[in-house]
mmCIF file of C-alpha atoms in Angstrom:
data_model
loop_
_atom_site.group_PDB
_atom_site.id
_atom_site.type_symbol
_atom_site.label_atom_id
_atom_site.label_comp_id
_atom_site.label_asym_id
_atom_site.label_seq_id
_atom_site.Cartn_x
_atom_site.Cartn_y
_atom_site.Cartn_z
ATOM 1 C CA UNK N 30 -15.576 69.632 18.675
ATOM 2 C CA UNK N 31 -17.767 69.714 21.760
ATOM 3 C CA UNK N 32 -20.523 67.197 22.299
ATOM 4 C CA UNK N 33 -23.354 67.978 24.716
ATOM 5 C CA UNK N 34 -25.983 65.675 26.100
ATOM 6 C CA UNK N 35 -29.602 66.751 25.800
ATOM 7 C CA UNK N 36 -30.084 65.818 29.488
ATOM 8 C CA UNK N 37 -28.170 66.549 32.686
ATOM 9 C CA UNK N 38 -26.720 63.459 34.307
ATOM 10 C CA UNK N 39 -23.753 61.153 34.634
ATOM 11 C CA UNK N 40 -21.966 59.152 31.945
ATOM 12 C CA UNK N 41 -22.681 55.521 32.785
ATOM 13 C CA UNK N 42 -20.913 53.963 29.824
ATOM 14 C CA UNK N 43 -19.073 55.133 26.708
ATOM 15 C CA UNK N 44 -20.137 53.203 23.621
ATOM 16 C CA UNK N 45 -17.324 54.262 21.271
ATOM 17 C CA UNK N 46 -13.558 54.559 21.551
ATOM 18 C CA UNK N 47 -11.280 57.410 20.595
ATOM 19 C CA UNK N 48 -10.825 57.379 16.815
ATOM 20 C CA UNK N 49 -14.019 55.385 16.057
ATOM 21 C CA UNK N 50 -16.146 56.548 13.119
ATOM 22 C CA UNK N 51 -19.705 57.541 14.031
ATOM 23 C CA UNK N 52 -22.642 58.856 12.068
ATOM 24 C CA UNK N 53 -24.876 61.715 13.113
ATOM 25 C CA UNK N 54 -27.427 60.409 15.603
ATOM 26 C CA UNK N 55 -25.389 57.338 16.642
ATOM 27 C CA UNK N 56 -25.339 56.839 20.420
ATOM 28 C CA UNK N 57 -21.869 57.431 21.847
ATOM 29 C CA UNK N 58 -22.587 57.179 25.576
ATOM 30 C CA UNK N 59 -25.219 56.138 28.083
ATOM 31 C CA UNK N 60 -26.187 59.001 30.383
ATOM 32 C CA UNK N 61 -28.212 58.476 33.556
ATOM 33 C CA UNK N 62 -30.069 61.082 35.558
ATOM 34 C CA UNK N 63 -30.045 59.080 38.752
ATOM 35 C CA UNK N 64 -27.987 60.659 41.514
ATOM 36 C CA UNK N 65 -27.844 57.367 43.410
ATOM 37 C CA UNK N 66 -25.320 54.588 43.106
ATOM 38 C CA UNK N 67 -24.941 51.123 44.548
ATOM 39 C CA UNK N 68 -22.115 49.688 46.657
ATOM 40 C CA UNK N 69 -22.026 45.897 46.345
ATOM 41 C CA UNK N 70 -20.033 43.621 48.660
ATOM 42 C CA UNK N 71 -19.807 39.886 48.018
ATOM 43 C CA UNK N 72 -19.238 38.173 51.365
ATOM 44 C CA UNK N 73 -18.143 34.516 51.694
ATOM 45 C CA UNK N 74 -20.936 32.162 52.720
ATOM 46 C CA UNK N 75 -19.108 31.148 55.919
ATOM 47 C CA UNK N 76 -20.060 34.573 57.387
ATOM 48 C CA UNK N 77 -23.800 34.210 56.717
ATOM 49 C CA UNK N 78 -24.748 34.109 60.415
ATOM 50 C CA UNK N 79 -22.862 37.355 61.072
ATOM 51 C CA UNK N 80 -24.346 39.458 58.247
ATOM 52 C CA UNK N 81 -27.219 40.726 60.390
ATOM 53 C CA UNK N 82 -24.605 42.518 62.548
ATOM 54 C CA UNK N 83 -23.275 44.550 59.575
ATOM 55 C CA UNK N 84 -24.571 48.135 59.817
ATOM 56 C CA UNK N 85 -22.379 50.204 57.477
ATOM 57 C CA UNK N 86 -19.266 50.121 55.313
ATOM 58 C CA UNK N 87 -16.142 52.139 54.627
ATOM 59 C CA UNK N 88 -14.598 51.782 51.195
ATOM 60 C CA UNK N 89 -11.795 52.995 48.954
ATOM 61 C CA UNK N 90 -12.544 52.976 45.234
ATOM 62 C CA UNK N 91 -9.989 51.642 42.769
ATOM 63 C CA UNK N 92 -7.628 54.426 41.685
ATOM 64 C CA UNK N 93 -8.870 56.788 44.393
ATOM 65 C CA UNK N 94 -7.173 57.638 47.684
ATOM 66 C CA UNK N 95 -10.242 59.101 49.369
ATOM 67 C CA UNK N 96 -12.015 56.986 51.994
ATOM 68 C CA UNK N 97 -15.815 56.975 51.728
ATOM 69 C CA UNK N 98 -18.359 55.907 54.350
ATOM 70 C CA UNK N 99 -21.867 54.768 53.517
ATOM 71 C CA UNK N 100 -23.288 56.843 56.389
ATOM 72 C CA UNK N 101 -21.771 60.100 55.087
ATOM 73 C CA UNK N 102 -23.246 59.388 51.637
ATOM 74 C CA UNK N 103 -26.720 58.784 53.128
ATOM 75 C CA UNK N 104 -26.238 55.088 52.426
ATOM 76 C CA UNK N 105 -29.166 52.785 53.026
ATOM 77 C CA UNK N 106 -28.405 49.093 53.508
ATOM 78 C CA UNK N 107 -30.715 47.021 51.349
ATOM 79 C CA UNK N 108 -31.911 43.515 52.257
ATOM 80 C CA UNK N 109 -29.182 40.992 51.458
ATOM 81 C CA UNK N 110 -29.571 38.160 49.006
ATOM 82 C CA UNK N 111 -31.447 35.111 50.211
ATOM 83 C CA UNK N 112 -29.660 32.579 48.059
ATOM 84 C CA UNK N 113 -26.277 31.631 46.728
ATOM 85 C CA UNK N 114 -25.517 30.940 43.092
ATOM 86 C CA UNK N 115 -24.129 27.560 42.099
ATOM 87 C CA UNK N 116 -21.130 29.266 40.462
ATOM 88 C CA UNK N 117 -19.873 30.977 43.646
ATOM 89 C CA UNK N 118 -20.322 30.815 47.399
ATOM 90 C CA UNK N 119 -20.957 34.485 48.169
ATOM 91 C CA UNK N 120 -23.797 36.438 49.724
ATOM 92 C CA UNK N 121 -24.338 39.918 48.297
ATOM 93 C CA UNK N 122 -24.724 42.985 50.536
ATOM 94 C CA UNK N 123 -25.869 46.241 48.918
ATOM 95 C CA UNK N 124 -26.052 49.893 49.938
ATOM 96 C CA UNK N 125 -27.856 52.551 47.930
ATOM 97 C CA UNK N 126 -26.131 55.890 48.422
ATOM 98 C CA UNK N 127 -25.712 59.342 46.929
ATOM 99 C CA UNK N 128 -23.453 59.635 43.907
ATOM 100 C CA UNK N 129 -20.353 61.720 44.590
ATOM 101 C CA UNK N 130 -17.309 62.925 42.659
ATOM 102 C CA UNK N 131 -14.514 60.376 42.534
ATOM 103 C CA UNK N 132 -16.806 57.347 42.383
ATOM 104 C CA UNK N 133 -17.540 55.611 39.097
ATOM 105 C CA UNK N 134 -20.281 53.073 38.494
ATOM 106 C CA UNK N 135 -18.866 49.618 37.900
ATOM 107 C CA UNK N 136 -15.472 50.283 39.489
ATOM 108 C CA UNK N 137 -13.988 48.014 42.125
ATOM 109 C CA UNK N 138 -13.427 49.005 45.742
ATOM 110 C CA UNK N 139 -11.791 47.694 48.891
ATOM 111 C CA UNK N 140 -14.661 47.454 51.373
ATOM 112 C CA UNK N 141 -14.533 47.285 55.175
ATOM 113 C CA UNK N 142 -17.766 46.178 56.826
ATOM 114 C CA UNK N 143 -18.750 47.679 60.189
ATOM 115 C CA UNK N 144 -20.816 45.861 62.796
ATOM 116 C CA UNK N 145 -22.532 47.062 65.942
ATOM 117 C CA UNK N 146 -20.304 48.836 68.458
ATOM 118 C CA UNK N 147 -19.431 46.924 71.609
ATOM 119 C CA UNK N 148 -18.575 49.168 74.549
ATOM 120 C CA UNK N 149 -16.241 48.228 77.414
ATOM 121 C CA UNK N 150 -14.511 45.558 75.327
ATOM 122 C CA UNK N 151 -11.542 45.140 73.027
ATOM 123 C CA UNK N 152 -10.864 42.874 70.056
ATOM 124 C CA UNK N 153 -7.503 41.196 69.636
ATOM 125 C CA UNK N 154 -6.057 38.546 67.316
ATOM 126 C CA UNK N 155 -6.025 34.975 68.597
ATOM 127 C CA UNK N 156 -2.247 34.982 68.143
ATOM 128 C CA UNK N 157 -1.975 37.667 70.872
ATOM 129 C CA UNK N 158 -3.386 35.255 73.492
ATOM 130 C CA UNK N 159 -1.580 32.606 75.472
ATOM 131 C CA UNK N 160 -3.668 29.472 76.101
ATOM 132 C CA UNK N 161 -2.605 27.597 79.219
ATOM 133 C CA UNK N 162 -4.916 24.603 79.635
ATOM 134 C CA UNK N 163 -8.025 26.501 78.521
ATOM 135 C CA UNK N 164 -7.215 29.658 80.496
ATOM 136 C CA UNK N 165 -6.353 32.604 78.265
ATOM 137 C CA UNK N 166 -3.846 35.328 79.076
ATOM 138 C CA UNK N 167 -2.876 38.612 77.472
ATOM 139 C CA UNK N 168 0.238 40.602 78.190
ATOM 140 C CA UNK N 169 -0.366 44.218 79.175
ATOM 141 C CA UNK N 170 2.379 46.832 78.937
ATOM 142 C CA UNK N 171 1.755 48.800 82.145
ATOM 143 C CA UNK N 172 4.924 50.933 82.034
ATOM 144 C CA UNK N 173 7.866 51.268 79.694
ATOM 145 C CA UNK N 174 9.676 48.423 81.491
ATOM 146 C CA UNK N 175 6.861 46.389 83.109
ATOM 147 C CA UNK N 176 4.667 43.817 81.369
ATOM 148 C CA UNK N 177 1.859 42.138 83.316
ATOM 149 C CA UNK N 178 0.360 38.730 82.477
ATOM 150 C CA UNK N 179 -3.429 39.250 82.720
ATOM 151 C CA UNK N 180 -6.080 36.507 82.601
ATOM 152 C CA UNK N 181 -8.862 37.231 80.103
ATOM 153 C CA UNK N 182 -12.183 35.634 79.122
ATOM 154 C CA UNK N 183 -13.065 35.619 75.416
ATOM 155 C CA UNK N 184 -16.741 36.467 74.942
ATOM 156 C CA UNK N 185 -16.990 35.537 71.243
ATOM 157 C CA UNK N 186 -14.570 34.114 68.707
ATOM 158 C CA UNK N 187 -14.816 35.072 65.033
ATOM 159 C CA UNK N 188 -12.234 33.340 62.813
ATOM 160 C CA UNK N 189 -8.827 34.526 64.039
ATOM 161 C CA UNK N 190 -10.093 37.369 66.261
ATOM 162 C CA UNK N 191 -11.699 37.334 69.683
ATOM 163 C CA UNK N 192 -14.461 39.919 69.861
ATOM 164 C CA UNK N 193 -15.565 41.473 73.141
ATOM 165 C CA UNK N 194 -12.608 40.235 75.132
ATOM 166 C CA UNK N 195 -13.162 40.784 78.854
ATOM 167 C CA UNK N 196 -9.969 41.727 80.712
#
């Protein structure tokens, strides 16, 4: 048998399982007309002073191989939460974006947050630097057989990565 919804939309939630008994008129699914969906990222509290730099996000939904970008889905970053719950130490970032095939409400995703672009700079892991008495060096592969030790000045350190490294 075919079941049709009286409205066009998206199935938000199924209320019955395969094989369940239902009576005529019983709700079997929740259908929404909204063509928008929400991407939610819970960020550890230790990054609270860096959240203003976050501009967009790239994400891969659970069970999907396609990479989505909030900008390509007309994503709009919403104001982030102003408090932290006592049960966890996370700050919530949200984007409202267009619904698209392959994305399901309530599913999990691996999210990569993007900050402002810094030109004329590179970012490298702290482990790639040599610290000699407070002077930092990187090793640059100039040819296939020549490696040059180059002094560098870290502009900003974020956890285990130096951002905007001046070489």
